CSV table of C-alpha atoms in Angstrom, one decimal:
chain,number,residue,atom,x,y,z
A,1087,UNK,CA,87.0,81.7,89.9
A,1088,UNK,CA,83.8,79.1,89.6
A,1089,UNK,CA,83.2,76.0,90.9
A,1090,UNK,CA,84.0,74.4,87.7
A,1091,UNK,CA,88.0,76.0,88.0
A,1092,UNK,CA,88.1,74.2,91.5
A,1093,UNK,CA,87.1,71.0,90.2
A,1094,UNK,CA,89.8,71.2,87.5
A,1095,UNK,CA,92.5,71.8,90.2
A,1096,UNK,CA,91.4,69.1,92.3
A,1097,UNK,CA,91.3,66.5,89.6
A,1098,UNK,CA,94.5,67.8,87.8
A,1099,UNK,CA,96.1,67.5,91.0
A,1100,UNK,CA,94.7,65.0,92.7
A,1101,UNK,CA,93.6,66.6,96.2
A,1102,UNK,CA,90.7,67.7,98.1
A,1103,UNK,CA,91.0,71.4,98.4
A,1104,UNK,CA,90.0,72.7,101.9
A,1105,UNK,CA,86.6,74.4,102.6
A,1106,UNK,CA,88.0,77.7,103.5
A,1107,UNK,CA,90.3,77.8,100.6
A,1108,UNK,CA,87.3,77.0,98.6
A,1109,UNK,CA,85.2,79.7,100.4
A,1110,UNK,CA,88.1,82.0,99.6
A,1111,UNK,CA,88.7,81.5,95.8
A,1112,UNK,CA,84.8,82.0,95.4
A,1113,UNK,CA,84.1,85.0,97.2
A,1114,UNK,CA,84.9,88.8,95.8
A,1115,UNK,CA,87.6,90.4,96.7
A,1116,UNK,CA,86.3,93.5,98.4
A,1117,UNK,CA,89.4,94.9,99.5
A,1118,UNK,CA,93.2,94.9,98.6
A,1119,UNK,CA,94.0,93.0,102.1
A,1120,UNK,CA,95.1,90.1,99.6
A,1121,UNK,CA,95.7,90.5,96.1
A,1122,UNK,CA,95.3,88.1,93.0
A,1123,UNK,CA,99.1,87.5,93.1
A,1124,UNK,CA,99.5,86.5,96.6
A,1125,UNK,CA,97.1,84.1,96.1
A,1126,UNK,CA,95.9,83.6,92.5
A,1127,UNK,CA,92.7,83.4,91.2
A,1128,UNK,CA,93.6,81.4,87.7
A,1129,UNK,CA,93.3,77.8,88.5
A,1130,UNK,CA,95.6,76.5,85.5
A,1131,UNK,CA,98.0,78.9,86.7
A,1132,UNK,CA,97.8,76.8,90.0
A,1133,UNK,CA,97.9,73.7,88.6
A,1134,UNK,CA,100.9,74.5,86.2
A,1135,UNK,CA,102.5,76.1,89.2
A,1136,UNK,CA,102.5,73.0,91.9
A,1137,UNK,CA,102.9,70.8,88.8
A,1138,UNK,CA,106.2,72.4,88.4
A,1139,UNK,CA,107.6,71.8,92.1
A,1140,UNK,CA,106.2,68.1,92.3
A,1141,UNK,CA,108.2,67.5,89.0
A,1142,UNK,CA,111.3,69.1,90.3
A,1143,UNK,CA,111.6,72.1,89.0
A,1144,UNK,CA,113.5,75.0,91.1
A,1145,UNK,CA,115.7,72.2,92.5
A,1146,UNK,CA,112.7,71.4,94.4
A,1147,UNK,CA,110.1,68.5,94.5
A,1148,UNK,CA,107.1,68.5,96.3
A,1149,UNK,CA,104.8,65.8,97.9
A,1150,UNK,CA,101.7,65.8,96.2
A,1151,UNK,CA,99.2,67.4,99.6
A,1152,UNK,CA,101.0,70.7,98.6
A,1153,UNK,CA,99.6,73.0,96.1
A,1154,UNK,CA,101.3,76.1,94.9
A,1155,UNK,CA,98.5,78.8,95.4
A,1156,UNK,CA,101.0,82.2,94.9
A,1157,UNK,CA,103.3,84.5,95.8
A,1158,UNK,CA,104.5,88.2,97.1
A,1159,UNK,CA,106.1,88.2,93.2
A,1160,UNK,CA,109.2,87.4,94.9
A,1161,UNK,CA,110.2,83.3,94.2
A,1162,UNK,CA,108.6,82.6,98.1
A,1163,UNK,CA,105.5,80.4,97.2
A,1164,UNK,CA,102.4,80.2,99.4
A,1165,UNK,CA,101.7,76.6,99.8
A,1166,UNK,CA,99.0,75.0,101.3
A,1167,UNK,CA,99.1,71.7,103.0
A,1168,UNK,CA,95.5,70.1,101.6
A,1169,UNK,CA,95.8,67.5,104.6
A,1170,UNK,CA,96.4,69.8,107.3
A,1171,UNK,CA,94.6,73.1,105.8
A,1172,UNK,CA,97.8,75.5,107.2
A,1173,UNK,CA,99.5,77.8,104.7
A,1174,UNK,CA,103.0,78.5,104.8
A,1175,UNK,CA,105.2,81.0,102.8
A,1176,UNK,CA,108.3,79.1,101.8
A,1177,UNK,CA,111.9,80.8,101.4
A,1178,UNK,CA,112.1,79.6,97.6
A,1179,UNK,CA,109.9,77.0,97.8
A,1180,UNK,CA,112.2,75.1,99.5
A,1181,UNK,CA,111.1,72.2,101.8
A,1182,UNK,CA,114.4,72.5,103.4
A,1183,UNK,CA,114.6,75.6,105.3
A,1184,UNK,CA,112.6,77.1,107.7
A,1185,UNK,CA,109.1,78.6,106.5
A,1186,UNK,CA,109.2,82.6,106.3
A,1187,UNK,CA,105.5,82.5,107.4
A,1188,UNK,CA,103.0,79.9,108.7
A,1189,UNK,CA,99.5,80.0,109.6
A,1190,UNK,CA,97.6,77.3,110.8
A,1191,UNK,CA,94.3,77.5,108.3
A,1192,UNK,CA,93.5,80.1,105.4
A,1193,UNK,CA,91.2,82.0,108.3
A,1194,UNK,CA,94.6,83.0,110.4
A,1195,UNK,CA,96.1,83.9,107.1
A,1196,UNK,CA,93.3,86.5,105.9
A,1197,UNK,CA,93.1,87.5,109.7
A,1198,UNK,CA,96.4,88.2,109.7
A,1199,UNK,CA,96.6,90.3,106.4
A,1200,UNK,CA,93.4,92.6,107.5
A,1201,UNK,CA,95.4,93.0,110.5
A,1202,UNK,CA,98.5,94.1,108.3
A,1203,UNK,CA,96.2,96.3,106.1
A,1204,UNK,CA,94.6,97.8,109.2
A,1205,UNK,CA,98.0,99.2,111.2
A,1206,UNK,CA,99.5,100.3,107.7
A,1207,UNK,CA,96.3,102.5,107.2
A,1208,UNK,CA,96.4,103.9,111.1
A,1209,UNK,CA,99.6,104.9,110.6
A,1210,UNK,CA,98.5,106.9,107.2
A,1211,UNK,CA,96.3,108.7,109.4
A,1212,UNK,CA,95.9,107.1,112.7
A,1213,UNK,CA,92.4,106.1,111.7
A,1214,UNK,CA,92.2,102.9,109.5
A,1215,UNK,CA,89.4,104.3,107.2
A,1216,UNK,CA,90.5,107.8,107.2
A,1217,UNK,CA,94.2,106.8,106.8
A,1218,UNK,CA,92.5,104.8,103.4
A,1219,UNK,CA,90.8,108.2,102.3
A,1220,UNK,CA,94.0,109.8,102.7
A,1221,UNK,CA,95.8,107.1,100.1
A,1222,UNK,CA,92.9,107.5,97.9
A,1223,UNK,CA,92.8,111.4,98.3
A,1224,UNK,CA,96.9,111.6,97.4
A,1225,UNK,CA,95.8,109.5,94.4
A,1226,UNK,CA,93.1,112.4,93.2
A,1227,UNK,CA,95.6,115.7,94.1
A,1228,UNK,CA,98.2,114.0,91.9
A,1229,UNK,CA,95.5,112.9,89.7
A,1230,UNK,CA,94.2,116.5,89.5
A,1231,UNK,CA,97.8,118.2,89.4
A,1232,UNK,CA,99.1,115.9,86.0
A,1233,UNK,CA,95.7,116.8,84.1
A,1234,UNK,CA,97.1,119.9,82.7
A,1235,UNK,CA,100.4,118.7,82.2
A,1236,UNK,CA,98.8,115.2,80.2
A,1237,UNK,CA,96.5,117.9,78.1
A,1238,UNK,CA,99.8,120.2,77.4
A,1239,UNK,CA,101.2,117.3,76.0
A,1240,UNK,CA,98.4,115.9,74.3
A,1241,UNK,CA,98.7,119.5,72.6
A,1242,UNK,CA,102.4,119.6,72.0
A,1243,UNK,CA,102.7,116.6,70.3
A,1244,UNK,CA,99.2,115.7,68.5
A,1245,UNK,CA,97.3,118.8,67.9
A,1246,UNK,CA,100.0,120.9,66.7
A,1247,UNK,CA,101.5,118.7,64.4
A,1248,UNK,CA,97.9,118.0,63.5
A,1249,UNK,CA,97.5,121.8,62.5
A,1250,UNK,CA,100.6,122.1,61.0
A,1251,UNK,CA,100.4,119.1,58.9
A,1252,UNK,CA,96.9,120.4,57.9
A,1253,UNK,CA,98.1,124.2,57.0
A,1254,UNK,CA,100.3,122.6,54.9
A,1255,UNK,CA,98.2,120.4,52.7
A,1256,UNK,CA,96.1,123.3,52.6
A,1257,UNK,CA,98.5,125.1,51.4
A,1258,UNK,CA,99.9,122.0,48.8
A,1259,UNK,CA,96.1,122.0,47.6
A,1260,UNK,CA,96.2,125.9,46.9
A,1261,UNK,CA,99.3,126.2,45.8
A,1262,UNK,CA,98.6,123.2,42.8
């Protein structure tokens, strides 16, 4: 995202974005602590999104200091409050019920999903970066174990018929 995508969501929606949000949506994403789905990276997405909820949609209509900015892919937004700056998960976007998360800036929330990423990596391996090595080295035996079973196929079903198809044109051609 550029600075140009932010300036779109601010005028299309008519808030002021807070600086850490900001900070967030223009940095890289170095590690998979929080994906481009739990909070999105596409601003017309975002601006589609909250545009939805303020008009209603989902049973649900939205004051216009909340913008949409994503989801775990299961129909609980992440909203952020562009008065207050704090982020909250909502069950279902609904203003109604009680918030399945909150944090009180976009700083608690990535602190808190390092922190989420860290203890599911110790208990890999007990040692965050080793317990990462240890997804990443599953990844390469399985990697290395389906090679020979992705070239038997790639033999069984294109070079063979490849061969035989050819033998008999061949044969066709001599034949004639």
């Amino acid at each position: 995202m550029n600075q140009r995508d932010i300036q779109l969501i601010e005028e299309r929606l008519g808030v002021d974005l807070p600086s850490e949000y900001v900070d967030f949506l223009l940095s890289d994403r170095d590690l998979d602590v929080i994906d481009d789905v739990t909070l999105i990276d596409d601003a017309s997405l975002i601006v589609t999104s909250t545009m939805a909820y303020r008009n209603g949609s989902w049973n649900q209509q939205w004051p216009k200091n909340l913008v949409y900015v994503g989801d775990e892919a299961d129909a609980c937004p992440f909203v952020l409050n562009c008065v207050t700056g704090n982020l909250s998960r909502l069950d279902h976007g609904s203003l109604d019920r009680k918030a399945l998360e909150t944090y009180a800036s976009m700083q608690d929330f990535i602190t808190a999903r390092y922190l989420q990423f860290r203890e599911k990596a110790e208990a890999a391996d007990g040692d965050p970066l080793t317990g990462f090595s240890k997804i990443k080295s599953d990844f390469l035996f399985n990697l290395k174990f389906y090679t020979p079973v992705i070239i038997a196929l790639i033999v069984i079903f294109l070079l063979f018929p490849a061969v035989a198809i050819s033998i008999r044109e061949l044969y066709r051609w001599v034949v004639a």
